[in-house]
mmCIF file of C-alpha atoms and ligand atoms in Angstrom:
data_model
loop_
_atom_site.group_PDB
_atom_site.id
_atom_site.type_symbol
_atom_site.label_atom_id
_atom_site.label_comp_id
_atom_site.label_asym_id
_atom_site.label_seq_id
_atom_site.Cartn_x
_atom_site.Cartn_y
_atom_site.Cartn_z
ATOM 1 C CA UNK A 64 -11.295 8.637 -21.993
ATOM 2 C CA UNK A 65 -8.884 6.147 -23.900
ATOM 3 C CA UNK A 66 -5.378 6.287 -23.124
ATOM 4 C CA UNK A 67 -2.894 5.077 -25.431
ATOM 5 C CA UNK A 68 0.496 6.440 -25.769
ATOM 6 C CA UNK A 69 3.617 5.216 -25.095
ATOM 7 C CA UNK A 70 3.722 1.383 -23.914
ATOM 8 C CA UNK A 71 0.667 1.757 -22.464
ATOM 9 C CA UNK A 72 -2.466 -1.461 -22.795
ATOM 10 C CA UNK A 73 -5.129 1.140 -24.129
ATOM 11 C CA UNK A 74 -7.256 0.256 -21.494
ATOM 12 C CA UNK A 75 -10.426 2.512 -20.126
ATOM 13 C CA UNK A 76 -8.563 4.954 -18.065
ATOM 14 C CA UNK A 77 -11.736 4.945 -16.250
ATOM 15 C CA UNK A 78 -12.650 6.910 -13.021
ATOM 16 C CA UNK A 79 -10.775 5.568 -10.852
ATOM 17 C CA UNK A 80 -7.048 6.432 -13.116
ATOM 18 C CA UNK A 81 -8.648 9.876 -13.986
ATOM 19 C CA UNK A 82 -9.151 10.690 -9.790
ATOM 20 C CA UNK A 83 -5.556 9.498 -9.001
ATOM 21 C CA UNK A 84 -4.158 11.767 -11.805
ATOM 22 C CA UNK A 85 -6.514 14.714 -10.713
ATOM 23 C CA UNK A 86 -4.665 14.132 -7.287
ATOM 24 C CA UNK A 87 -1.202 13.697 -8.592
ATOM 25 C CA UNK A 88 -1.787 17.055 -10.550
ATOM 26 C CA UNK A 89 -2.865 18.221 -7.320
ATOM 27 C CA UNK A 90 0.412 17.455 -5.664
ATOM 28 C CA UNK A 91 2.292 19.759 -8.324
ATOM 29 C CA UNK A 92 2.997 16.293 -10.246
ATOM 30 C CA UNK A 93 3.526 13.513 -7.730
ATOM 31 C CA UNK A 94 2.301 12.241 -4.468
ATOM 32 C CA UNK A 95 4.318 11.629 -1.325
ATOM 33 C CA UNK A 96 3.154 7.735 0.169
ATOM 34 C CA UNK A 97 3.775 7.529 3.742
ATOM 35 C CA UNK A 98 6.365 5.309 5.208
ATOM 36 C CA UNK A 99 6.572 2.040 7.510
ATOM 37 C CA UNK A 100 3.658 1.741 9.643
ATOM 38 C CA UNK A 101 4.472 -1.502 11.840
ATOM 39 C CA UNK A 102 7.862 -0.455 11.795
ATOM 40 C CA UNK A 103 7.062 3.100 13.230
ATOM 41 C CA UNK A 104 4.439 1.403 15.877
ATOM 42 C CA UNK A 105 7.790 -0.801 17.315
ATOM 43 C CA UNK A 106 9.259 1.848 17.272
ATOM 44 C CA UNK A 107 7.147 3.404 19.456
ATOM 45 C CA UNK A 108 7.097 0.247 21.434
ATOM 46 C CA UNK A 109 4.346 -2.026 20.336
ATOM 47 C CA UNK A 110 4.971 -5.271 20.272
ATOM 48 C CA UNK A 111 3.312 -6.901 17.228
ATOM 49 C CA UNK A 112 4.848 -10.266 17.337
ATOM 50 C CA UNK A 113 1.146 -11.253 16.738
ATOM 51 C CA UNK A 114 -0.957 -12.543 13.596
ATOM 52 C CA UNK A 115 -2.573 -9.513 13.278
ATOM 53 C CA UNK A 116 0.814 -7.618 13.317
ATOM 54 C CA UNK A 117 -0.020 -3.918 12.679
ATOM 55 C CA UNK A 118 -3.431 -4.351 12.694
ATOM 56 C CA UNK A 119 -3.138 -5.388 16.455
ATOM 57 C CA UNK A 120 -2.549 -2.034 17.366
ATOM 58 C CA UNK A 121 -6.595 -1.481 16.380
ATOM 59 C CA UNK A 122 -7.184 -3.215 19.315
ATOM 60 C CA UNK A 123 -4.633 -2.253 21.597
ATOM 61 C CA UNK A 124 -3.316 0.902 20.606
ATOM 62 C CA UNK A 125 -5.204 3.259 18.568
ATOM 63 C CA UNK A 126 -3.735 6.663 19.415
ATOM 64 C CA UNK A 127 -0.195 5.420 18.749
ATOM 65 C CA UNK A 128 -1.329 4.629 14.902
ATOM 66 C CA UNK A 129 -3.040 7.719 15.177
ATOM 67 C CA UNK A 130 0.499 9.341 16.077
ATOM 68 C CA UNK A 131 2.232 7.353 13.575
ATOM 69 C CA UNK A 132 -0.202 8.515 10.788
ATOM 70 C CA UNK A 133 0.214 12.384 11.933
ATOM 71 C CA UNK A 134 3.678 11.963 11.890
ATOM 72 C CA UNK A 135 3.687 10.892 8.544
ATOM 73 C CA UNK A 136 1.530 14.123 7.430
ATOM 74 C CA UNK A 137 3.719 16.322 9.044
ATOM 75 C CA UNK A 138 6.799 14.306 7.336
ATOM 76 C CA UNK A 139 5.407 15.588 3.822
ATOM 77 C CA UNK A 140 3.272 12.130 3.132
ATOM 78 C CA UNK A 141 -0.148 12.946 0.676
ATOM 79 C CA UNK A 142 -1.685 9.436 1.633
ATOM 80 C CA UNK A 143 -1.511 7.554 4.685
ATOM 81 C CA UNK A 144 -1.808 3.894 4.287
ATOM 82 C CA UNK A 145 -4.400 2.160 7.142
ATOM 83 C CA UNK A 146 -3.397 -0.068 9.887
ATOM 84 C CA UNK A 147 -5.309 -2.943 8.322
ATOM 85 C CA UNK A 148 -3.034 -4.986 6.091
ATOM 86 C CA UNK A 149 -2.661 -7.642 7.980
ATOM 87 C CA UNK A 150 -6.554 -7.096 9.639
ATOM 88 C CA UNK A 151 -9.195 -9.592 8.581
ATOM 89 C CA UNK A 152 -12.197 -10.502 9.887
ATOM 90 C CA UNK A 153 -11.054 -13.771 9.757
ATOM 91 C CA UNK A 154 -8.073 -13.218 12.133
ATOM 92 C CA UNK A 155 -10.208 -10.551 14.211
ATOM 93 C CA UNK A 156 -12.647 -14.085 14.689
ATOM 94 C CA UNK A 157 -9.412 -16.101 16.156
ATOM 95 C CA UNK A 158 -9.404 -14.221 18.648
ATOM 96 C CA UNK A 159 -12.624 -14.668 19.616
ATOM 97 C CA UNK A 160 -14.335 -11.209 18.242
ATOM 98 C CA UNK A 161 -17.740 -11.685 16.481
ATOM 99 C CA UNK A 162 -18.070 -11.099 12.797
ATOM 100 C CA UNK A 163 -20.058 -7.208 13.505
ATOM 101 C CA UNK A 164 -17.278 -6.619 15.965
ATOM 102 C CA UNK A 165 -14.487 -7.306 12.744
ATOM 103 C CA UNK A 166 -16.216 -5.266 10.982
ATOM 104 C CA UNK A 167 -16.213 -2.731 13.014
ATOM 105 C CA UNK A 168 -12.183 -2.782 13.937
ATOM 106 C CA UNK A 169 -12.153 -2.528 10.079
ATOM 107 C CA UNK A 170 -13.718 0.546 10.001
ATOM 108 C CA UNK A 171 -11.899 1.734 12.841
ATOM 109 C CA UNK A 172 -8.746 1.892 10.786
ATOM 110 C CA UNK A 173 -10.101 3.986 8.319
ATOM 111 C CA UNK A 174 -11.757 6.342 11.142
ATOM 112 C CA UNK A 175 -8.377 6.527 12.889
ATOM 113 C CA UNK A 176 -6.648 7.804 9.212
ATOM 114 C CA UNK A 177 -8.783 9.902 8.911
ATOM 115 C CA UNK A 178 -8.898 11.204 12.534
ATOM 116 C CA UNK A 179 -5.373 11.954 12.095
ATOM 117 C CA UNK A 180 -5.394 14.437 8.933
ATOM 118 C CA UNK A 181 -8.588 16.413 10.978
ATOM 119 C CA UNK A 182 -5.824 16.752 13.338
ATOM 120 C CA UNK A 183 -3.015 17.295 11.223
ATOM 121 C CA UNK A 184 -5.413 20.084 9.874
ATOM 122 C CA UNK A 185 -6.694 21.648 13.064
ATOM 123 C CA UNK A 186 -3.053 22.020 14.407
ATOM 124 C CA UNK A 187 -1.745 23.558 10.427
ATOM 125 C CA UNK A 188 -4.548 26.275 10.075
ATOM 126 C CA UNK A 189 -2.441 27.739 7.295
ATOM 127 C CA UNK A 190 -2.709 24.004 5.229
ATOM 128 C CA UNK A 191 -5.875 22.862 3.016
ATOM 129 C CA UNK A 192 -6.254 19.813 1.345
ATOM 130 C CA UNK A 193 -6.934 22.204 -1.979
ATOM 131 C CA UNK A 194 -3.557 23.119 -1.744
ATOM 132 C CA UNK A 195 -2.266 19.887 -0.740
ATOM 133 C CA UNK A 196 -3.576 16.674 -1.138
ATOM 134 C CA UNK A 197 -3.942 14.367 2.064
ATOM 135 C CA UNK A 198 -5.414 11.169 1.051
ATOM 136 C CA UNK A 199 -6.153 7.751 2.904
ATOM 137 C CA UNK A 200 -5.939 4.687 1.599
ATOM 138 C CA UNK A 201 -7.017 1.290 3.183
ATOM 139 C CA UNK A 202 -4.887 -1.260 3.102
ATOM 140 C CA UNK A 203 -5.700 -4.702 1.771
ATOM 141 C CA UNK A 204 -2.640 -6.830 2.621
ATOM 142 C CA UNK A 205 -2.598 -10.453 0.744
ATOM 143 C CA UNK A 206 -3.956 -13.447 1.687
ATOM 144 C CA UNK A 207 -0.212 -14.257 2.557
ATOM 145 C CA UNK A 208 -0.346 -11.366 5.329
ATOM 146 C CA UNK A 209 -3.419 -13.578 6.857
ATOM 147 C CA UNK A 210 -1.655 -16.745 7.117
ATOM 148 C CA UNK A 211 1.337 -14.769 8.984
ATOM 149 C CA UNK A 212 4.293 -17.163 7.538
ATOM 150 C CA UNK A 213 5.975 -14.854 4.976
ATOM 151 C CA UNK A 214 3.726 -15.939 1.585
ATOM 152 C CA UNK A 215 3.335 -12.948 0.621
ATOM 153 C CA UNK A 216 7.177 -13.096 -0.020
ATOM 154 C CA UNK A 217 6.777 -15.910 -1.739
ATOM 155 C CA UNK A 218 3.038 -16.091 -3.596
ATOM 156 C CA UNK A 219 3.053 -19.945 -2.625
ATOM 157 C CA UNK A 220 -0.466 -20.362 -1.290
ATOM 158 C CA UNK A 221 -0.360 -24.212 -2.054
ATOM 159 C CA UNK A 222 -3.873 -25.977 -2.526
ATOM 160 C CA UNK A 223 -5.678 -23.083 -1.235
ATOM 161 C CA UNK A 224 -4.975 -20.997 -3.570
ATOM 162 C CA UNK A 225 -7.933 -20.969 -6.346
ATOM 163 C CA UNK A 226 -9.460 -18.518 -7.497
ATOM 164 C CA UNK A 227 -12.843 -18.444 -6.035
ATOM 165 C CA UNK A 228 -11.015 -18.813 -2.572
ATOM 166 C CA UNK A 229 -8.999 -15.977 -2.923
ATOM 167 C CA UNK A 230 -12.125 -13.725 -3.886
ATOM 168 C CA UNK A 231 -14.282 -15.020 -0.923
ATOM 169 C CA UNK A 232 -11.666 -14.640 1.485
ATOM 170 C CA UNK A 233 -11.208 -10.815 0.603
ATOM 171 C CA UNK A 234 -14.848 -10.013 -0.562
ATOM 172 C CA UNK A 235 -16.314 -8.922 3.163
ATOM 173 C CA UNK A 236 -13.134 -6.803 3.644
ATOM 174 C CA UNK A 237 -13.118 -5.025 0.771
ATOM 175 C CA UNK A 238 -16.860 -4.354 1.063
ATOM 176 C CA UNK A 239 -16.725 -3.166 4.921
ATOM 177 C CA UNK A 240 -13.386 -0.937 4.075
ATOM 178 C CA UNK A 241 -15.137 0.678 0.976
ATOM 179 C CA UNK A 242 -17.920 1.132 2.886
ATOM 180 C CA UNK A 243 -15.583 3.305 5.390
ATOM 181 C CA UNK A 244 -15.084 6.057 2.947
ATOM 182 C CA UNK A 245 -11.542 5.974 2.350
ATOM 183 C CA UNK A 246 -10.354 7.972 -0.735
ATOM 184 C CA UNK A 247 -8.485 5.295 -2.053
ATOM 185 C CA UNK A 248 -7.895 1.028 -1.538
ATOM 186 C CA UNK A 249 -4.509 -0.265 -1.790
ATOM 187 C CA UNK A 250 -4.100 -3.722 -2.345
ATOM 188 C CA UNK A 251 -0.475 -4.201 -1.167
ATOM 189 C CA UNK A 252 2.262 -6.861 -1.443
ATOM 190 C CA UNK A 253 0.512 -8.780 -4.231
ATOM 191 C CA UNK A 254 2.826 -11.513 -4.716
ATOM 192 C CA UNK A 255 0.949 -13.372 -7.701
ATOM 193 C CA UNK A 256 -1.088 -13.166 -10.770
ATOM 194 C CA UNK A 257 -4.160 -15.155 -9.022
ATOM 195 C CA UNK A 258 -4.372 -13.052 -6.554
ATOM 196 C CA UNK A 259 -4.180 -10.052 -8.842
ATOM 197 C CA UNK A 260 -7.140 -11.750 -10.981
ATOM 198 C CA UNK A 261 -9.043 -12.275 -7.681
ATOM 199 C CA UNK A 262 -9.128 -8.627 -6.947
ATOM 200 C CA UNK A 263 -9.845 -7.477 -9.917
ATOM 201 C CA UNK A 264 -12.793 -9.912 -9.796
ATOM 202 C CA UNK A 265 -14.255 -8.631 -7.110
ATOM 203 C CA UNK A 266 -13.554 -5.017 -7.688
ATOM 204 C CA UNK A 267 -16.548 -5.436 -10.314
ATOM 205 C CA UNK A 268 -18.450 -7.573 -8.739
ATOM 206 C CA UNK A 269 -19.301 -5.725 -5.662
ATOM 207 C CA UNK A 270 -19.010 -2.499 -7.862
ATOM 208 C CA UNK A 271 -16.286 -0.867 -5.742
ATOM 209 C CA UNK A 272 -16.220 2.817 -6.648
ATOM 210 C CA UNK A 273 -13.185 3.776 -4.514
ATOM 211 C CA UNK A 274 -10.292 4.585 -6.736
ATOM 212 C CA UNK A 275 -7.508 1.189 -5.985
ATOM 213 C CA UNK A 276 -4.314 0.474 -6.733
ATOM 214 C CA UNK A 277 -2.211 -2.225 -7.514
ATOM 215 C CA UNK A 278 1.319 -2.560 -5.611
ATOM 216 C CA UNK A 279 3.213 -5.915 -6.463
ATOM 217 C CA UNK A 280 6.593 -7.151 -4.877
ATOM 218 C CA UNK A 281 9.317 -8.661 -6.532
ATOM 219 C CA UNK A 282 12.936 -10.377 -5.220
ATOM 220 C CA UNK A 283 14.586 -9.796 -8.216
ATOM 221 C CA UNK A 284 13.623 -6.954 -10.652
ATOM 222 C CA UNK A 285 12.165 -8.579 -13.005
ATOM 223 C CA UNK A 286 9.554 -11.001 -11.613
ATOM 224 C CA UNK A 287 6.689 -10.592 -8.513
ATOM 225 C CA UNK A 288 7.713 -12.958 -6.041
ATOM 226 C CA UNK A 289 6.070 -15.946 -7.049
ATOM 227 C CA UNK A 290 8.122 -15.939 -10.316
ATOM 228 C CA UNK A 291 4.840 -14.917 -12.222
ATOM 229 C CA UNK A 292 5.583 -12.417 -14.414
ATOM 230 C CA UNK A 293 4.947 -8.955 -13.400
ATOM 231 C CA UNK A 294 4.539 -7.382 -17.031
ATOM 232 C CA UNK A 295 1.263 -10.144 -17.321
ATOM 233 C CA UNK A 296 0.160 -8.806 -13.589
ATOM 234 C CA UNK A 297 0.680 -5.410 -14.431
ATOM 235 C CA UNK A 298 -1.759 -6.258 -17.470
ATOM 236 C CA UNK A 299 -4.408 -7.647 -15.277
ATOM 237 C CA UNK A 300 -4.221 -4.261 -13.054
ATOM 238 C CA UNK A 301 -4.356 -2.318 -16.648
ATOM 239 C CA UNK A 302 -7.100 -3.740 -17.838
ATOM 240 C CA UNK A 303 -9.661 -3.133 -15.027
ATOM 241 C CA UNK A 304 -11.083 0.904 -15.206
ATOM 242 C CA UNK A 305 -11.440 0.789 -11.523
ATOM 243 C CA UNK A 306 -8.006 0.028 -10.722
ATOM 244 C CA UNK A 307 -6.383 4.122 -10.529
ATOM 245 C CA UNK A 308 -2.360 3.216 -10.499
ATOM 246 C CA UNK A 309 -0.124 0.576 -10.283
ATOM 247 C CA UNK A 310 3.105 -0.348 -9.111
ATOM 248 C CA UNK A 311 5.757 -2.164 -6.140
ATOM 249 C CA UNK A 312 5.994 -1.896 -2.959
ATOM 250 C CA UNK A 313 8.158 -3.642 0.015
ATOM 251 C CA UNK A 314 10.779 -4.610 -2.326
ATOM 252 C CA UNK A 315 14.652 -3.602 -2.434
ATOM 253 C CA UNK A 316 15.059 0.129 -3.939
ATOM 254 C CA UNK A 317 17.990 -1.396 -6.094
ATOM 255 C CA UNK A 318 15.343 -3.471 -8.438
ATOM 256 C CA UNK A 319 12.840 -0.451 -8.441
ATOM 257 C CA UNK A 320 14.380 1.246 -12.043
ATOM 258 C CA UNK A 321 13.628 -1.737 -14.089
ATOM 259 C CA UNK A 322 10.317 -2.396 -12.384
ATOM 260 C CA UNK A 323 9.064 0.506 -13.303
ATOM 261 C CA UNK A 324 10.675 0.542 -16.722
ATOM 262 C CA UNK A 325 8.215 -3.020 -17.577
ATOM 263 C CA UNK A 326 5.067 -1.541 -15.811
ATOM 264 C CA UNK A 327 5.500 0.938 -17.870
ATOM 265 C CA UNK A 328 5.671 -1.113 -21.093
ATOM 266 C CA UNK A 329 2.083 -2.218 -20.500
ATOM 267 C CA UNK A 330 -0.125 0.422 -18.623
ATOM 268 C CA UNK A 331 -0.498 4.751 -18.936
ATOM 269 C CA UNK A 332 -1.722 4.414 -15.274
ATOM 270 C CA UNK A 333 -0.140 6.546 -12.618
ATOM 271 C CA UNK A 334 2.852 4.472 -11.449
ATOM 272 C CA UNK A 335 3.513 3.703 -7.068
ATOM 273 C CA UNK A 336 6.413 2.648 -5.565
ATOM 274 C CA UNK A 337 6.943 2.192 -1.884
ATOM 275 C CA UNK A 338 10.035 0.243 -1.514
ATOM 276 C CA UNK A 339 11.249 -1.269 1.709
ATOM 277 C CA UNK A 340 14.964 -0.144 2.944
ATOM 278 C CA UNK A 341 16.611 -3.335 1.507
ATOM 279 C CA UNK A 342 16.642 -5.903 3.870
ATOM 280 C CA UNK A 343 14.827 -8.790 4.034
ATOM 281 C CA UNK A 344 12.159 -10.277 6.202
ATOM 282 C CA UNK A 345 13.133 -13.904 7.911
ATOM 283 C CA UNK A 346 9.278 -15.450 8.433
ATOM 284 C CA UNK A 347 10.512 -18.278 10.762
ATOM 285 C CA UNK A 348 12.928 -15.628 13.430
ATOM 286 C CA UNK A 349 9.763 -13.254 12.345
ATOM 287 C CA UNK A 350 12.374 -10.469 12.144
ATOM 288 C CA UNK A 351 14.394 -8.543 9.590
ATOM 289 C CA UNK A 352 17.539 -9.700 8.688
ATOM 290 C CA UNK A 353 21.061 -8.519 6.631
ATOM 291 C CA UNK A 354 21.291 -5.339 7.504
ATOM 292 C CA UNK A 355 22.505 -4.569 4.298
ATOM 293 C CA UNK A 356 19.329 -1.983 3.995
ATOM 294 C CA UNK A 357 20.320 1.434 2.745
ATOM 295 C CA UNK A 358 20.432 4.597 4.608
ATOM 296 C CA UNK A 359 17.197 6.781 3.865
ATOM 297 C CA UNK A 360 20.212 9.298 2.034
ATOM 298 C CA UNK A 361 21.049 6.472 -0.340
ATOM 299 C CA UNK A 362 16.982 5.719 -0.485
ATOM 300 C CA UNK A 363 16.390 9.456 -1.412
ATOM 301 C CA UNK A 364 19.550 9.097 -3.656
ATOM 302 C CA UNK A 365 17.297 6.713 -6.013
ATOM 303 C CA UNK A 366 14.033 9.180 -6.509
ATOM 304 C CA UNK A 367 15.350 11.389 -9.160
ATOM 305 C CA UNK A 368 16.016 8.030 -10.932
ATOM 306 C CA UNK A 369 12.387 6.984 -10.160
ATOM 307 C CA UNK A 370 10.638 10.095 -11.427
ATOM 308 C CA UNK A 371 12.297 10.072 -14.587
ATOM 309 C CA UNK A 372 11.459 6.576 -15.272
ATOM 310 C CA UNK A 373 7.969 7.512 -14.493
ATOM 311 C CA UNK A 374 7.291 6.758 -11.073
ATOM 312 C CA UNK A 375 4.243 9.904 -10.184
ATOM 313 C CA UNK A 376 3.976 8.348 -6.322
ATOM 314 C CA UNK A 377 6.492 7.734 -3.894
ATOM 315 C CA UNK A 378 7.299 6.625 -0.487
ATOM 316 C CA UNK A 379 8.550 3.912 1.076
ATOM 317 C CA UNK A 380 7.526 0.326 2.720
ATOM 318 C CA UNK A 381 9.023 -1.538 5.960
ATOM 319 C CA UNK A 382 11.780 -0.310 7.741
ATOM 320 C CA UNK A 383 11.158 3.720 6.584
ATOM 321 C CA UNK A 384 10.298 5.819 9.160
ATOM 322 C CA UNK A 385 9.540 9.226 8.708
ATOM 323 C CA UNK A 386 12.470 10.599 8.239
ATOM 324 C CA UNK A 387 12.734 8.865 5.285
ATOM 325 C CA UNK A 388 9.501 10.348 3.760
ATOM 326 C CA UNK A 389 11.099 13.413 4.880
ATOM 327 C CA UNK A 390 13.744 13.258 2.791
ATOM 328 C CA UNK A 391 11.721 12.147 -0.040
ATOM 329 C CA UNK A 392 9.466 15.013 -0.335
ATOM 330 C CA UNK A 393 12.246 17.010 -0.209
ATOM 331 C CA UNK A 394 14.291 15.214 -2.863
ATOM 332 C CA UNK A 395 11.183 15.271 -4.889
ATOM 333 C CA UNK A 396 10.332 19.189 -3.868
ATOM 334 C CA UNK A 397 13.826 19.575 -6.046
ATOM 335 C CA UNK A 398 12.774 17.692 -9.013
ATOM 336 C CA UNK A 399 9.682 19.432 -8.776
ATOM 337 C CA UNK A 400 10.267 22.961 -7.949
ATOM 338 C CA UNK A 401 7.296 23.926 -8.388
ATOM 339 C CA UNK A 402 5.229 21.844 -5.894
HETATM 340 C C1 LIG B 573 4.734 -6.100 4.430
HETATM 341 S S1 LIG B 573 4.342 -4.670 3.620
HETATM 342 C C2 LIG B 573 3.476 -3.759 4.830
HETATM 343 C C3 LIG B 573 2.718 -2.629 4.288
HETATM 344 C C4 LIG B 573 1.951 -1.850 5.288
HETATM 345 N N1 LIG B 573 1.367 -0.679 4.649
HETATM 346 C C5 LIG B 573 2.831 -1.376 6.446
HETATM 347 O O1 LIG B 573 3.609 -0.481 6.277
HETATM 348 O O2 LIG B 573 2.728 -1.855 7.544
HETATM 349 ZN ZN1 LIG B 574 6.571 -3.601 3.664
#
């Protein structure tokens, strides 16, 4: 199927597009993302002042991601978003695991996802995933998550970052996770074009027939964070048929409207946003600071604004808890009555 309407690049929808707007139908016209995941864990009292960050809790602390994830079902979320962002097989080797056993804490992410929705569906007898969709997606943080230091907030991978270095550092991932069977691959927090280029790369090159998507971040609405612009990444996402939507994630909700409004200009793919709550990370205290974050009622007070501008899934990125998603599904339960 072509697509060309609107703005949009006239690119091969492709499978992957056509499966993410079979779901989004699905959903009554959008999807509900989940919410936080690290910042749900601490909550629960992990500590994940650790490379691995989230992903440590594969190794520590699988039942509390499993808890996290279930809470995020039963919060209204259609996709739950895997523990392994900031999971490599590289960092898994650091700490002295073999290569098989990375692997296999890969794979464990995906099996903990989807442990959760059999759950979520064994305790909700009365809830299908006909009539409502409960996806999993495995995360692919960026090579920025690896190093640890913040670069994914600012795209600056120095020497390192070529081309063919980016691909071979994600290639085994994204083989092992697609191997795992989740329904979707996110590639989150994509801070520049390169890496954007890399991905799409190797998205054809090892044939990867799970749907993806694209989520960039930007500090200031108009750029991703590198300064690269994010209508030309937006392209590169466009123009590859296995890429299924695009859009921003773990950036301020205040520069979400005109994000959306230059994705838009350049792609008919279904459009993702899964903001963070405003404030912004400090990699050297390795916390969060300015608190000037808003409160999940001014969050939800931005979706309306978001759907009309074209936004078909929503949720929300560090520092969102469930309650947040909460409120989002029902904000978006108004603007879509009938879902
Ligand atoms: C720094 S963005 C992190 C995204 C990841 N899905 C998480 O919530 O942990
Ligand atoms: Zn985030």
């Amino acid at each position: 199927m072509v697509v060309k309407s609107g703005g949009g690049g006239g690119a091969e929808e492709g499978a992957a597009g056509a499966a993410v707007r079979r779901w989004v139908e699905a959903g009554g016209g959008r999807l509900v993302l989940d919410g936080g995941l690290a910042t749900e864990l601490e909550a629960h009292g992990a500590d994940l002042n650790d490379p691995l960050w989230s992903a440590k809790c594969i190794l520590s602390s699988p039942h509390l991601i499993r808890k996290v994830h279930l809470d995020y079902i039963e919060a209204g979320a259609n996709i739950i978003i895997t523990a392994s962002y900031q999971a490599t097989i590289q960092g898994f080797e650091s700490k002295g695991f073999s290569k098989e056993q990375g692997e296999n804490l890969l794979t464990k992410g995906v099996e903990i996802a989807h442990e959760a929705r059999e759950m979520f569906l064994k305790q909700h007898p009365d809830q299908s995933t006909a009539l409502r969709p409960i996806l999993v997606a495995a995360s692919i943080g960026s090579y920025g998550a690896y190093l640890a230091d913040g670069s994914e907030y600012s795209g600056d991978y120095g020497e390192a970052g070529t081309l063919e270095f980016l691909k071979d550092f994600h290639r085994r991932r994204l083989q092992v996770l697609a191997e795992a069977r989740p329904d979707l691959i996110a590639f989150e927090t994509i801070p520049n074009k390169l890496e954007a280029q890399a991905y799409v790369e190797l998205l054809e090159e090892c044939n990867i027939n799970i749907p993806s998507w694209f989520s960039f971040n930007s500090k200031d609405g108009v750029n991703v964070v590198s300064g690269d612009s994010l209508i030309e990444c937006a392209k590169i996402a466009n123009e590859c048929a296995k890429v299924g939507a695009v859009g921003i994630n773990c950036t301020p909700p205040r520069f979400i409207h005109s994000l959306i409004l230059s994705i838009r200009k350049v792609t008919d793919k279904p459009i993702l946003i899964y903001p963070n709550s405003g404030e912004r990370y400090d990699a050297e205290k390795k916390e969060w600071v300015e608190s000037t974050g808003v409160s999940d009622g001014d969050f939800v007070s931005y979706v309306g604004e978001w759907c009309k501008d074209g936004a078909a899934l929503i949720g929300g990125c560090c520092r969102t808890t469930p309650n947040t998603i909460r409120a989002i599904t029902r904000s978006l339960n108004q603007y879509y009555p009938a879902a």
